[in-house]
PDB file of C-alpha atoms and ligand atoms in Angstrom:
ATOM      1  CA  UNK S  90     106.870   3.727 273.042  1.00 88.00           C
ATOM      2  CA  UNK S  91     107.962   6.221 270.658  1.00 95.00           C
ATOM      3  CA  UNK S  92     107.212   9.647 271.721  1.00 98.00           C
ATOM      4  CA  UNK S  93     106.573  13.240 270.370  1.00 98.00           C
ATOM      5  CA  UNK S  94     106.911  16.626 271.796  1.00 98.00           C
ATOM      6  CA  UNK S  95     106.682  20.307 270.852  1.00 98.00           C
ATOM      7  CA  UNK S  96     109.465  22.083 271.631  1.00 98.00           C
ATOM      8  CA  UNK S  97     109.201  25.920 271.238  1.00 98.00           C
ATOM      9  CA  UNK S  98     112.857  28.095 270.973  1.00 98.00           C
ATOM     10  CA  UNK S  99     111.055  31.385 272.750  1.00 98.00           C
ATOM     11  CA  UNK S 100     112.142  35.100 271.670  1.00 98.00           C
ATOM     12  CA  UNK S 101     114.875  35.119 273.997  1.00 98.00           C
ATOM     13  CA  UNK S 102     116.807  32.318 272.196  1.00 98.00           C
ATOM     14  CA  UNK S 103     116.249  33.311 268.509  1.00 98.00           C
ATOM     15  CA  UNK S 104     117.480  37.074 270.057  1.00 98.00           C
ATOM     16  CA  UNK S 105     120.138  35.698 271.686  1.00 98.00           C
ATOM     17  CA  UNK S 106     121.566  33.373 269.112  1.00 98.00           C
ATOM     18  CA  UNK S 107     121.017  30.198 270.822  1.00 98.00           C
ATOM     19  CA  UNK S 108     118.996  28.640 268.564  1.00 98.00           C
ATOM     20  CA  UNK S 109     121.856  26.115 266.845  1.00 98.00           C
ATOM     21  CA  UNK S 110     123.388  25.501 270.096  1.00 98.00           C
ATOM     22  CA  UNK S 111     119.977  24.189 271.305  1.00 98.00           C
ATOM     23  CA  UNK S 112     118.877  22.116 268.207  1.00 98.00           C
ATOM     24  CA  UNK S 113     122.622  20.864 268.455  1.00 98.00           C
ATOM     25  CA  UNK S 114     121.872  19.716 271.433  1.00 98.00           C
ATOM     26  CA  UNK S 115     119.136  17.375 270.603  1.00 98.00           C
ATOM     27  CA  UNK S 116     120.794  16.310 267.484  1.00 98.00           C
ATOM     28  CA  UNK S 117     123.854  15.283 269.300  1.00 98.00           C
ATOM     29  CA  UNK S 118     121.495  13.240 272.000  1.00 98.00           C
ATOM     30  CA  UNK S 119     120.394  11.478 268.924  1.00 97.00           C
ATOM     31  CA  UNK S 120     116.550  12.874 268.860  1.00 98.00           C
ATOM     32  CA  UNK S 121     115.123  12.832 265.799  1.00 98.00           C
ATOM     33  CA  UNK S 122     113.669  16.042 264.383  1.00 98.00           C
ATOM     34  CA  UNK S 123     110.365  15.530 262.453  1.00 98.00           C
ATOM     35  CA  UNK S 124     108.896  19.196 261.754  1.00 98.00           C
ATOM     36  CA  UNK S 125     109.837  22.606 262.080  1.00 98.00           C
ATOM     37  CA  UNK S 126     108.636  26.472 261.674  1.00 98.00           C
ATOM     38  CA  UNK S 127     109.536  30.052 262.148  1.00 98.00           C
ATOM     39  CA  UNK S 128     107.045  31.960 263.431  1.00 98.00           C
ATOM     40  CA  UNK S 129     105.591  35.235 265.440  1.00 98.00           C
ATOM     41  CA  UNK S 130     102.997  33.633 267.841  1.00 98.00           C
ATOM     42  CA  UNK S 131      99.560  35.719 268.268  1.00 98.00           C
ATOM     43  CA  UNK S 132      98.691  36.114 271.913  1.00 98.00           C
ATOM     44  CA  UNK S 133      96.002  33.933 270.834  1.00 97.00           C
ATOM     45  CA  UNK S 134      98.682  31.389 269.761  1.00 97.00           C
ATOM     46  CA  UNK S 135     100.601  31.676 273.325  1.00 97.00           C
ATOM     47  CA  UNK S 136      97.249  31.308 275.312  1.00 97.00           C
ATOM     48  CA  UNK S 137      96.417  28.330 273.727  1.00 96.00           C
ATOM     49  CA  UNK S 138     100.166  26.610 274.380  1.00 96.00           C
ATOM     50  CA  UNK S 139      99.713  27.620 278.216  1.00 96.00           C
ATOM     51  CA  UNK S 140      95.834  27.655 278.786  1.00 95.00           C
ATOM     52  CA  UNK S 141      96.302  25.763 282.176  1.00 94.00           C
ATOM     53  CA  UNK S 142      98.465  28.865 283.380  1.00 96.00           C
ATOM     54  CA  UNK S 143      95.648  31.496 282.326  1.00 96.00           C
ATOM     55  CA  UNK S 144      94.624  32.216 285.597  1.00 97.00           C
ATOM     56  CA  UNK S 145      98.450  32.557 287.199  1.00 96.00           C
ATOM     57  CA  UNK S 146      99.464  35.977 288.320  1.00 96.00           C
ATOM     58  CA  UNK S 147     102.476  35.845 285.620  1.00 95.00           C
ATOM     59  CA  UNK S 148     100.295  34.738 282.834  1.00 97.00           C
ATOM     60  CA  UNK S 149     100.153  38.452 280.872  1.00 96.00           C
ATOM     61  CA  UNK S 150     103.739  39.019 281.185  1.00 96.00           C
ATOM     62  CA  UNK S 151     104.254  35.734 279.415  1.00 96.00           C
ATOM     63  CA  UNK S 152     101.612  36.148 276.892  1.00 97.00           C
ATOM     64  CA  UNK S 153     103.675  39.326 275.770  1.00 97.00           C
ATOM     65  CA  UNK S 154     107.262  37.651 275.951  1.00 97.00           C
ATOM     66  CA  UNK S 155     106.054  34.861 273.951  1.00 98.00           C
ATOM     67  CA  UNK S 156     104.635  37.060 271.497  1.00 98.00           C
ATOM     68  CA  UNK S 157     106.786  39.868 271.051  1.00 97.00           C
ATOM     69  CA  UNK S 158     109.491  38.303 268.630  1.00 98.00           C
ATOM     70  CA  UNK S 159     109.588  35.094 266.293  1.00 98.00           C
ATOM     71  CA  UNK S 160     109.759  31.857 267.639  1.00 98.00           C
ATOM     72  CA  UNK S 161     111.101  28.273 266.558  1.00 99.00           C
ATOM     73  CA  UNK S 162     108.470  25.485 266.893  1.00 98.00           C
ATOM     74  CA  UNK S 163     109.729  21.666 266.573  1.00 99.00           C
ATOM     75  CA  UNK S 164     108.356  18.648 266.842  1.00 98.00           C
ATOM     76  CA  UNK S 165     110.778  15.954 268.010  1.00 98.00           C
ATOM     77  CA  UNK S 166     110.623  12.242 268.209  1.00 98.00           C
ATOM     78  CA  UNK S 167     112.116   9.664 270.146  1.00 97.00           C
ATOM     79  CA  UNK S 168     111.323   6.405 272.412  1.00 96.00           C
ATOM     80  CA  UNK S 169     111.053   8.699 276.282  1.00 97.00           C
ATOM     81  CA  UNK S 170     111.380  12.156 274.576  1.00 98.00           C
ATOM     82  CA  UNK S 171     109.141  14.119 276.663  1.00 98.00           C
ATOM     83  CA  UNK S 172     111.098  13.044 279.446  1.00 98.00           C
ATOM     84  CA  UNK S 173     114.555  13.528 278.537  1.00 98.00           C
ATOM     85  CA  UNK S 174     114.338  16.976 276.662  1.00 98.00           C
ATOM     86  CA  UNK S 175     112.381  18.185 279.773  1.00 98.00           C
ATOM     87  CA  UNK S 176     115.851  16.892 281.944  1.00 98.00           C
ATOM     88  CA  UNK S 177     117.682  18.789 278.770  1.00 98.00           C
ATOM     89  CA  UNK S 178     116.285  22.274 279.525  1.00 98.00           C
ATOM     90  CA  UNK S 179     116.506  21.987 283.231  1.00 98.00           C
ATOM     91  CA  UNK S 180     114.135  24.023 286.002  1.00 98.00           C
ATOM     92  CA  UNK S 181     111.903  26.882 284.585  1.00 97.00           C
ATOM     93  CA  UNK S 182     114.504  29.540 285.626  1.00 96.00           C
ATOM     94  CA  UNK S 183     118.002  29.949 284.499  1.00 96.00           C
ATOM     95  CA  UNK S 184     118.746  31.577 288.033  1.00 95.00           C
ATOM     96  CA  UNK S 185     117.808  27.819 289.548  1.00 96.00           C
ATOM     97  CA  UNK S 186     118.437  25.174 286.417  1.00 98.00           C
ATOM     98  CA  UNK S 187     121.094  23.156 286.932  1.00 98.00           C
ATOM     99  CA  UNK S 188     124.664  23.820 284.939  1.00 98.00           C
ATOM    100  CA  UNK S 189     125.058  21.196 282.206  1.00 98.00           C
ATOM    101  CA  UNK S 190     120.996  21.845 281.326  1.00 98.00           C
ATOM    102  CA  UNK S 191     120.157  24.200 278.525  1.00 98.00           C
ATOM    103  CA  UNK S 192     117.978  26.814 280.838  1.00 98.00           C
ATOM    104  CA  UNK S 193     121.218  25.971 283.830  1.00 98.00           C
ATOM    105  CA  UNK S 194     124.178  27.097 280.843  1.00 98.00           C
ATOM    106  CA  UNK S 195     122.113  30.001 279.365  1.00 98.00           C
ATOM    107  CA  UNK S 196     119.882  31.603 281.082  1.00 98.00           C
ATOM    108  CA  UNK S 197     119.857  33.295 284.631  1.00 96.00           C
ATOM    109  CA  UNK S 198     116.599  34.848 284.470  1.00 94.00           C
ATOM    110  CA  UNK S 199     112.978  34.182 286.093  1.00 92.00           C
ATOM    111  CA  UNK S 200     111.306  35.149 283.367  1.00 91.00           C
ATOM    112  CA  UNK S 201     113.173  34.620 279.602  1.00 96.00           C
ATOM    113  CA  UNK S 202     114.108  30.859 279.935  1.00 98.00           C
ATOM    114  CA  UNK S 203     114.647  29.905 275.979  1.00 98.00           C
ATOM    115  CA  UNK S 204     112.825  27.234 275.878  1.00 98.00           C
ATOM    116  CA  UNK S 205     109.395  24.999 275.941  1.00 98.00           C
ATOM    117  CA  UNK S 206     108.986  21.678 275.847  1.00 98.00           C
ATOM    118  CA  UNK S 207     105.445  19.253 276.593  1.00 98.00           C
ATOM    119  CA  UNK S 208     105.425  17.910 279.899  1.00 97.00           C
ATOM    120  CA  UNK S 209     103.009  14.241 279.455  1.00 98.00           C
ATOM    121  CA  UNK S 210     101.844  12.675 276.266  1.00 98.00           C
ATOM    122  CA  UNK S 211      98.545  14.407 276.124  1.00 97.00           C
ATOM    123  CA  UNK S 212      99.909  17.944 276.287  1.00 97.00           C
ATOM    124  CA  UNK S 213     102.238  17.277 273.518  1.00 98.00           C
ATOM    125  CA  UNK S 214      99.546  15.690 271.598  1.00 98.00           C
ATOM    126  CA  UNK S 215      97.593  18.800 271.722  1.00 97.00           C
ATOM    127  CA  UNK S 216     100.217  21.335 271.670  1.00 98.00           C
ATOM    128  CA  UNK S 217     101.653  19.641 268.575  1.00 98.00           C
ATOM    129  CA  UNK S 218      98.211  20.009 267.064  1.00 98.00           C
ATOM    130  CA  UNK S 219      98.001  23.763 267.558  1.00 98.00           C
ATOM    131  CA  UNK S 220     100.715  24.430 264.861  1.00 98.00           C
ATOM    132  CA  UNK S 221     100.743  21.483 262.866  1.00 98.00           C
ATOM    133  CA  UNK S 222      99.008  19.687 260.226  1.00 98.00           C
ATOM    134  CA  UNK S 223      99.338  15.542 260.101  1.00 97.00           C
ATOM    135  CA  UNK S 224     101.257  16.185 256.803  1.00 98.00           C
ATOM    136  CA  UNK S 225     103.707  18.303 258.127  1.00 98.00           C
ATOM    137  CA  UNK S 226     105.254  16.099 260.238  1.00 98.00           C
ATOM    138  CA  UNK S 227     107.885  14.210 258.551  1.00 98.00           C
ATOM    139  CA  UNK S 228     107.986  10.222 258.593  1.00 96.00           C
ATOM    140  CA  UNK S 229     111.620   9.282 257.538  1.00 97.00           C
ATOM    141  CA  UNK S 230     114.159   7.167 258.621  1.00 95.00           C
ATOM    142  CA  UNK S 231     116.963   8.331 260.517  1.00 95.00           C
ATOM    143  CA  UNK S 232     120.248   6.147 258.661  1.00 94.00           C
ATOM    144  CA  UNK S 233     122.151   5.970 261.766  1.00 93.00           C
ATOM    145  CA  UNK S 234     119.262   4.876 263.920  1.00 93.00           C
ATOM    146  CA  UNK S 235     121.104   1.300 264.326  1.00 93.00           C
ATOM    147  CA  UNK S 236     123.991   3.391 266.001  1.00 94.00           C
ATOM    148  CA  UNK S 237     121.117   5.044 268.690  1.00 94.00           C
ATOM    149  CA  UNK S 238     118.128   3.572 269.665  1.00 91.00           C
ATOM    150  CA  UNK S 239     119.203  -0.605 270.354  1.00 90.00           C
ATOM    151  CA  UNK S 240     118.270  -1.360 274.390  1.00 86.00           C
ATOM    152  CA  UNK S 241     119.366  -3.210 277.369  1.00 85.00           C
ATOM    153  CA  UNK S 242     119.598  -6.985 277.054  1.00 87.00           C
ATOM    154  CA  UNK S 243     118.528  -7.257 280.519  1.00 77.00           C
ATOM    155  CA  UNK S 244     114.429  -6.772 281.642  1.00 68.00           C
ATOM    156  CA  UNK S 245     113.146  -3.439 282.535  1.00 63.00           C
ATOM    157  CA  UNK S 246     113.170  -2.885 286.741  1.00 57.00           C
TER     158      UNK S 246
HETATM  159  P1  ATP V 587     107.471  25.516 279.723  1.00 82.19           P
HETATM  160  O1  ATP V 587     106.009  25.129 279.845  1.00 82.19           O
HETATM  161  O2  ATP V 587     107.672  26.865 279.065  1.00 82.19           O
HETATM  162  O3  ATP V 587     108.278  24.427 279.125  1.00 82.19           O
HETATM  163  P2  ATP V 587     107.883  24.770 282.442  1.00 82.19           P
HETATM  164  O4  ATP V 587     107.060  23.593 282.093  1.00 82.19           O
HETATM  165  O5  ATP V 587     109.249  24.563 282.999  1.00 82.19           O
HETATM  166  O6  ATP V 587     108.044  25.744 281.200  1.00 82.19           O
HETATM  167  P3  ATP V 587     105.511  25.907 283.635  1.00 82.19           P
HETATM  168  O7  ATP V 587     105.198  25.787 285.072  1.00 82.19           O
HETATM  169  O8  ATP V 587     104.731  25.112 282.648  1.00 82.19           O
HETATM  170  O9  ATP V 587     107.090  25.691 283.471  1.00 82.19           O
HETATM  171  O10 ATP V 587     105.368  27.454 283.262  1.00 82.19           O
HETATM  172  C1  ATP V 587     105.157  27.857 281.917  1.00 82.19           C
HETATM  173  C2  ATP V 587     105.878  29.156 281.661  1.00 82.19           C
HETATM  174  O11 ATP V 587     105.260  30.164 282.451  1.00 82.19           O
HETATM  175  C3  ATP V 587     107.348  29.158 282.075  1.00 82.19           C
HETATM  176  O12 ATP V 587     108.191  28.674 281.050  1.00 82.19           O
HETATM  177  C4  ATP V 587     107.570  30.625 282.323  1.00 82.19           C
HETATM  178  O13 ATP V 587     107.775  31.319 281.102  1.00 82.19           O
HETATM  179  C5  ATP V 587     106.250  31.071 282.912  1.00 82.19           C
HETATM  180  N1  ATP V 587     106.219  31.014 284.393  1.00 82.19           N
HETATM  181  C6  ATP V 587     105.995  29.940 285.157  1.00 82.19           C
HETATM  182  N2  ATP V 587     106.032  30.234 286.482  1.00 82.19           N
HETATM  183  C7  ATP V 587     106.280  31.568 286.531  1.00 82.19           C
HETATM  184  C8  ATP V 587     106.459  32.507 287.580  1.00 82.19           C
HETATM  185  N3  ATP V 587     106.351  32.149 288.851  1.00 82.19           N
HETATM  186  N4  ATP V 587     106.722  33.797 287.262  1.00 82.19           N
HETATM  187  C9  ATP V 587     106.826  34.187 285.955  1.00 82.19           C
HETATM  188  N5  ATP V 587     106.677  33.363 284.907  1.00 82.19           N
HETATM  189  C10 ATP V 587     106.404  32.075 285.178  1.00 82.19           C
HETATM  190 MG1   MG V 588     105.163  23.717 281.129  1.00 82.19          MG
END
């Protein structure tokens, strides 16, 4: 089934200059990009994204980082999305992601790690809701789609 997700560049990669390296990244996996803004999140903003962390001991340090410097939020689409830009950024940390991943080849830090992206269906569903409106998300074809998205002959194991 085709998929959303909301994937947030955080301060560290708009700071750092890794913001067309990571939506490069996606375009080059083929992903399709279907919204897009450039924004300074409230703390009000961040709590909402990570409500189920508001009771974690590292929850305050995050609300700041989060809000202390603009951030790019995306919504991209793709059959298994969620799943494979979540392999894309690689473990939370920089200092454990795996080299290849986009947390694993920029960042070696256990706090500043780039990147968000939804972790099931429902979260994205929600998260996407939080920043945007049914209009602004784009529905457009993707011309090389033929060149991407056709699947195994053989059934599903
Ligand atoms: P994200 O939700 O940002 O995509 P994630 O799903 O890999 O990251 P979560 O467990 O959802 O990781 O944690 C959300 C965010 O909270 C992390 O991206 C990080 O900024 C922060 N965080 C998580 N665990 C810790 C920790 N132990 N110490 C400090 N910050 C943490
Ligand atoms: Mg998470």
């Amino acid at each position: 089934m085709v998929e959303r997700t909301l994937i947030i560049i955080k301060p560290d990669g708009v700071q750092r200059h890794i913001v067309g390296e990571i939506i490069g990244r996606f375009e080059k996996k083929g992903l399709k990009l279907v919204a897009a803004k450039f924004v300074q999140l409230s703390e009000k903003q961040v709590g909402q994204v990570y409500a189920v962390h508001r009771e974690k001991p590292f929850f305050k340090p995050m609300v700041k980082f989060l809000s202390s410097s603009p951030v790019l939020l995306m919504v991209w689409e793709a059959e298994g999305v969620i799943n494979m830009t979540r392999k894309m950024m690689g473990a939370t940390f920089g200092l454990y992601a795996e080299p290849g991943s986009i947390r694993g080849d920029f960042s070696c830090s256990e706090r500043y790690n780039l990147i968000h992206g939804s972790d099931s269906p429902e979260s994205a569903q929600q998260e996407i809701k939080l920043f945007f409106a049914p209009n602004e998300i784009i529905d457009y074809k993707l011309t090389n789609s033929p060149w991407l998205y056709v699947k195994s002959a053989s059934p599903k194991k």
